[in-house]
Short mmCIF file of C-alpha atoms in Angstrom, two decimals:
data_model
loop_
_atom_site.label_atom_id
_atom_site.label_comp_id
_atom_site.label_asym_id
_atom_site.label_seq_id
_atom_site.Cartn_x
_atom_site.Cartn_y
_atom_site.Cartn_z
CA UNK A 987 71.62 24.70 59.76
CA UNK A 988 72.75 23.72 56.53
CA UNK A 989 74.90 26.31 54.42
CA UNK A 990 73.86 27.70 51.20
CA UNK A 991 76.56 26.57 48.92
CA UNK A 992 77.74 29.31 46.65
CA UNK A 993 77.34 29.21 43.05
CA UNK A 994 80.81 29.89 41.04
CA UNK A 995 81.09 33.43 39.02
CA UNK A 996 81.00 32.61 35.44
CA UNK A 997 84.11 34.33 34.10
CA UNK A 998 83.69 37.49 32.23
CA UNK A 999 84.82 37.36 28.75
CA UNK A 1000 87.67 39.35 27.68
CA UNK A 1001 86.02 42.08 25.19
CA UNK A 1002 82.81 41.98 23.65
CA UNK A 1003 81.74 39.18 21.78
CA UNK A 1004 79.27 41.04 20.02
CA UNK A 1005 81.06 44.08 18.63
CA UNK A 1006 79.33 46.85 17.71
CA UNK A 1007 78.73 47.70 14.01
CA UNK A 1008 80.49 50.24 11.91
CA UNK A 1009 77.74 53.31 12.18
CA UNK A 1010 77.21 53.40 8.71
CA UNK A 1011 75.78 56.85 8.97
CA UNK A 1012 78.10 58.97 10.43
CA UNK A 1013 80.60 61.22 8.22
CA UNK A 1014 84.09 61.14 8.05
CA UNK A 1015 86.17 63.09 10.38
CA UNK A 1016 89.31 64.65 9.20
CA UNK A 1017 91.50 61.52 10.03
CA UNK A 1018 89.61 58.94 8.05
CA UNK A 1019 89.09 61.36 4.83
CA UNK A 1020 92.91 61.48 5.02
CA UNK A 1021 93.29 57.76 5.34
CA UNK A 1022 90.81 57.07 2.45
CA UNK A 1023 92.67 59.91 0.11
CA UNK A 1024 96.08 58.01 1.12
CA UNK A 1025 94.68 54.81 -0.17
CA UNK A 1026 93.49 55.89 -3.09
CA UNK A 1027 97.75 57.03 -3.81
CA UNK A 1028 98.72 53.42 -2.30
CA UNK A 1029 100.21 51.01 -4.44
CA UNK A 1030 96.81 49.06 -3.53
CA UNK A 1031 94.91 51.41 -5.99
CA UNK A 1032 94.50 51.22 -9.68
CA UNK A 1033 96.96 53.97 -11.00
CA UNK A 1034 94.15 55.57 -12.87
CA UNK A 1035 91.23 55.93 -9.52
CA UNK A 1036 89.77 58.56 -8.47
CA UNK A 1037 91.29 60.94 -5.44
CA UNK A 1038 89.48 62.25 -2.79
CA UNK A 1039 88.63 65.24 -4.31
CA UNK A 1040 87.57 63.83 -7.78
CA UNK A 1041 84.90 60.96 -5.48
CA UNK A 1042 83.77 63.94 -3.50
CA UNK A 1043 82.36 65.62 -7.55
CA UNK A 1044 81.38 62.16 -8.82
CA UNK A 1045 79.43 61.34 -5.26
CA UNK A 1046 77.86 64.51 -5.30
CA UNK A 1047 76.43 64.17 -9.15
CA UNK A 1048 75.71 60.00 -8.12
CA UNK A 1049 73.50 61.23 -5.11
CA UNK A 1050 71.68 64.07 -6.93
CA UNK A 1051 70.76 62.33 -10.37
CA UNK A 1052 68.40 59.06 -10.77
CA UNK A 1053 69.38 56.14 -8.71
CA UNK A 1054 72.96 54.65 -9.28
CA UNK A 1055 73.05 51.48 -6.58
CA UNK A 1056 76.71 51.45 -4.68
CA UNK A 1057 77.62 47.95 -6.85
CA UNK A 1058 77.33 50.06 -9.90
CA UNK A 1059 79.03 53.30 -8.74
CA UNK A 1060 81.88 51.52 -6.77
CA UNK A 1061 83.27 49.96 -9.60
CA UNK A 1062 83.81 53.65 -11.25
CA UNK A 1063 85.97 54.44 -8.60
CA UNK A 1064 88.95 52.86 -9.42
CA UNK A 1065 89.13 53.01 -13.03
CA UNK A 1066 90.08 50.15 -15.04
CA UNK A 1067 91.97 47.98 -12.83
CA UNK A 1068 90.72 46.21 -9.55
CA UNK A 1069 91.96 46.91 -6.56
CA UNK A 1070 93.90 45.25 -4.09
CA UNK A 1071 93.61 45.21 0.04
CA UNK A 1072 96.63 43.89 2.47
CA UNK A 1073 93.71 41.69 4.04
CA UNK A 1074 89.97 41.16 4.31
CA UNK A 1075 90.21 43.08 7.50
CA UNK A 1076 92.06 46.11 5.10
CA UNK A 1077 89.13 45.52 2.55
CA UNK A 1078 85.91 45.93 4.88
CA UNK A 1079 87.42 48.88 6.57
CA UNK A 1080 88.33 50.68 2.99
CA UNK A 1081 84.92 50.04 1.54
CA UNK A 1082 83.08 50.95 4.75
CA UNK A 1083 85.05 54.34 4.43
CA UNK A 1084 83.73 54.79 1.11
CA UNK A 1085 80.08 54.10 2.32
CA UNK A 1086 80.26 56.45 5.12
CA UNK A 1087 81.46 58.67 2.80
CA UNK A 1088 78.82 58.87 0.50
CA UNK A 1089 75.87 58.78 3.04
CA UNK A 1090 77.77 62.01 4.69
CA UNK A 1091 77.46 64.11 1.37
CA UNK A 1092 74.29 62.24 0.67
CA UNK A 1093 72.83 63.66 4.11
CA UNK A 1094 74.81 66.84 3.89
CA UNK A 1095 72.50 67.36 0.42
CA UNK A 1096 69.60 66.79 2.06
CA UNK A 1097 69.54 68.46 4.98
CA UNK A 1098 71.01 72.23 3.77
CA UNK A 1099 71.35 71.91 -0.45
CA UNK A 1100 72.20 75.57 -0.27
CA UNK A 1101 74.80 75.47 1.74
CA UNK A 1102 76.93 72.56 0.17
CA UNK A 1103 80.25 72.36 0.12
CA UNK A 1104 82.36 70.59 -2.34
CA UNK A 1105 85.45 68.90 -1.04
CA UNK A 1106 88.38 70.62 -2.92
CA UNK A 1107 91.76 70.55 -3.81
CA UNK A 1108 94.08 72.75 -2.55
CA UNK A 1109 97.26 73.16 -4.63
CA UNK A 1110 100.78 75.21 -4.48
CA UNK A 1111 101.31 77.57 -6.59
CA UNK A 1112 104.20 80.22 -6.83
CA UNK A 1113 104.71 79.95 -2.92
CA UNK A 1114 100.75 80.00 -2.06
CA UNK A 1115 98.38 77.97 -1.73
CA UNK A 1116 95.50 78.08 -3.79
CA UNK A 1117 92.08 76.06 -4.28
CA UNK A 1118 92.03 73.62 -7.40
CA UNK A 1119 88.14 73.10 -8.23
CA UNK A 1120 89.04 71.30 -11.63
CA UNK A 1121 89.13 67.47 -9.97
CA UNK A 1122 86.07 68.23 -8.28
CA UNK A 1123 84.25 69.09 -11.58
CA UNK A 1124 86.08 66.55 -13.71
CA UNK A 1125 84.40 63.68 -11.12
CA UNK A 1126 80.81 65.23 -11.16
CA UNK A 1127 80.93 65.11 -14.93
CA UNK A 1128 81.41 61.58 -14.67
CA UNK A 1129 78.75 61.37 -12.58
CA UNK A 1130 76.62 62.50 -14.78
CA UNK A 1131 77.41 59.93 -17.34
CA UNK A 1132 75.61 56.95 -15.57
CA UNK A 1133 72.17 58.70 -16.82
CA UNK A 1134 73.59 60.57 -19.27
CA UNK A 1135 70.34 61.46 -21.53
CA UNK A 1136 68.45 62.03 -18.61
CA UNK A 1137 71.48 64.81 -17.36
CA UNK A 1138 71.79 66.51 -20.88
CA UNK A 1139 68.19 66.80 -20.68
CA UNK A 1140 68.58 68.92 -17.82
CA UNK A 1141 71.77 70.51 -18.60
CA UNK A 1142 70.07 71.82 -21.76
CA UNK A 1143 66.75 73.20 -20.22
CA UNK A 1144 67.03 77.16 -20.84
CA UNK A 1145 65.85 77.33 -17.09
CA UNK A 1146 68.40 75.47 -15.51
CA UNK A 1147 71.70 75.76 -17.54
CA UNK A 1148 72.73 78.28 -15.86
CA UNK A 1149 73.42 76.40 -12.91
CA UNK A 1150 76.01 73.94 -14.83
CA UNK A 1151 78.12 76.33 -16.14
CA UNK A 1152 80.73 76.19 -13.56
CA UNK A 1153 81.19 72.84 -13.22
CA UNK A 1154 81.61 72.43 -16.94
CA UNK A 1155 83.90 75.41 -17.46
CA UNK A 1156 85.63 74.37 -13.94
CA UNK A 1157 86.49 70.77 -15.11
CA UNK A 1158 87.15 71.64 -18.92
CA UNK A 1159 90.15 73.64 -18.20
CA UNK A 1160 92.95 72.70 -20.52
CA UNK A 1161 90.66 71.53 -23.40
CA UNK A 1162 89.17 75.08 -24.55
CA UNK A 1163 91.55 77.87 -24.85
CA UNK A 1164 88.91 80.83 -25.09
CA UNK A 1165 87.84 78.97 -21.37
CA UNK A 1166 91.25 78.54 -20.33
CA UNK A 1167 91.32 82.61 -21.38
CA UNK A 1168 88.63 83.43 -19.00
CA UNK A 1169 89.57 81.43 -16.42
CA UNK A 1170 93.10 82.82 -16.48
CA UNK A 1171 91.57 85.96 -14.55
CA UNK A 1172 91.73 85.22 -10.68
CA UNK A 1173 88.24 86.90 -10.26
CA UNK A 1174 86.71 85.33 -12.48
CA UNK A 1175 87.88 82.01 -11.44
CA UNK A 1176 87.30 82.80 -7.97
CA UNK A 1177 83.40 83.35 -8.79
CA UNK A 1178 83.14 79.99 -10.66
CA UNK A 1179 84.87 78.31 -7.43
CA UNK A 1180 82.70 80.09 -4.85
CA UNK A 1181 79.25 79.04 -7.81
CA UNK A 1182 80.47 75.26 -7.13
CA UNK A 1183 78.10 74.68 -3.84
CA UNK A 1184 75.02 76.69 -4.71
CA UNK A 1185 75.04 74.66 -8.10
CA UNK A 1186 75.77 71.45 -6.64
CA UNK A 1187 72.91 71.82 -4.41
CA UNK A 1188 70.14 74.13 -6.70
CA UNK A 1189 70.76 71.09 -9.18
CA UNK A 1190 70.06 68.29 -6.08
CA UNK A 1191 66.64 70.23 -5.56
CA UNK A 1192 66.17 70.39 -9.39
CA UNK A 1193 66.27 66.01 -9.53
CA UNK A 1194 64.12 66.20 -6.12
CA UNK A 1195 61.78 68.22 -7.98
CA UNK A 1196 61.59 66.30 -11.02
CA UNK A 1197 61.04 63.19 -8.42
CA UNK A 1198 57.53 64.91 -7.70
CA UNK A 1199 56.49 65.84 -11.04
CA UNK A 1200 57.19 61.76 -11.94
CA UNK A 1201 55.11 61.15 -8.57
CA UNK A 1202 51.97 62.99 -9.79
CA UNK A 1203 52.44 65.74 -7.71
CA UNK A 1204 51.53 64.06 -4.12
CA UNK A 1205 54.22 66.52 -2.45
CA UNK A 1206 54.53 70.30 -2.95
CA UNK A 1207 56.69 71.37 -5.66
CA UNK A 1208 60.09 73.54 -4.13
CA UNK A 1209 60.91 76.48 -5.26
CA UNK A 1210 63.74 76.74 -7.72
CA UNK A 1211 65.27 80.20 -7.00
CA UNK A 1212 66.95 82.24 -9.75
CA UNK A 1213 70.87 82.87 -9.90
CA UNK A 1214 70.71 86.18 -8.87
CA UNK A 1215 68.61 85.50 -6.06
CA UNK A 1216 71.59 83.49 -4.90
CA UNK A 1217 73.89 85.63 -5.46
CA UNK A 1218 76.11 82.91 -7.91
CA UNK A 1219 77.34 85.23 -10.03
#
């Protein structure tokens, strides 16, 4: 009886040669927001680019307003300088940071607008620490600016002023001395800095809603609720 002759074991290869894609739509943990925001104070990054803190406003302005595509918003991020990467490698994993990081607030807006938080800074100040809103604001008014008629349109609205007013008096500290004035008052500028979210996320429902009015009304309108229904100030 002849023996079946046995066929050799192809070798396994070492790893996989088909690596798995970055998930494109999962957040940033702790870790990788620290390892963007130490980036953007490399020697890689334009002197004048945005920190963490200041993409988190702009992002969260970008994502709410009419469409900005990620070519045209990216290059606002570092100001007027490119910047540079230590490799390609260095390069793909930076921008794919940044990506990730503007689906997460972009899903975060969607999924809870009300409950939005904005991604602060949190500064020293005579031996406590304290929350510093104004690079925050400062980005989301430059957000604004890449459909700026269509934002002062809204910004001016009697009905939904209101919900600007912290942002603006947030990020023009420094520039307005009867603001400055009022802001100087710890209660007051806690209130502004606690308004931040709500805004942020009543004015994301205020573009979605203006999205169905341009649509001819083929989705039911949401309801806008007043400030004092949401307890902002």
């Amino acid at each position: 009886m002849r023996k079946k002759k046995r066929l050799a074991k192809r070798p396994k290869p070492h790893g996989n040669p088909f690596p798995r894609p970055p998930d494109i739509a999962r957040p940033l943990n702790e870790h990788e927001r620290e390892e963007l925001s130490s980036y953007f104070a490399s020697a890689c990054a334009p002197d004048d680019c945005m920190t963490i803190s200041m993409l988190h406003g702009f992002l969260s302005a970008v994502l709410s307003g009419p469409l900005v595509m990620p070519n045209e918003w990216l290059a606002r991020v570092w100001g007027e300088e490119e910047p540079s990467f230590e490799s390609e490698v260095h390069m793909r994993r930076i921008i794919g940071l940044l990506m990730r990081f503007s689906n997460g607030i972009a899903a975060e807006l969607a999924c809870n607008a009300l409950r939005f938080e904005p991604l602060l800074d949190v500064a020293e100040r005579d031996g406590s620490k304290q929350v510093d809103a104004e690079a925050w604001c400062v980005g989301y008014g430059l957000g604004m600016t890449a459909h700026e008629h269509a934002w002062k349109e809204l910004m001016q609205d009697p009905g939904t002023a209101m919900f600007f007013y912290p942002i603006v008096s947030l990020g023009m500290r420094g520039s307005d001395p009867e603001n400055d004035e009022m802001l100087s008052d710890p209660e007051t500028y806690g209130v502004n800095v606690a308004a931040l979210g709500k805004c942020a996320g009543v004015i994301y429902m205020l573009w979605r809603d203006r999205e169905v009015d341009d649509n001819a009304g083929t989705t039911a309108r949401p309801k806008i609720a007043k400030a004092e229904e949401l307890n902002l100030f």
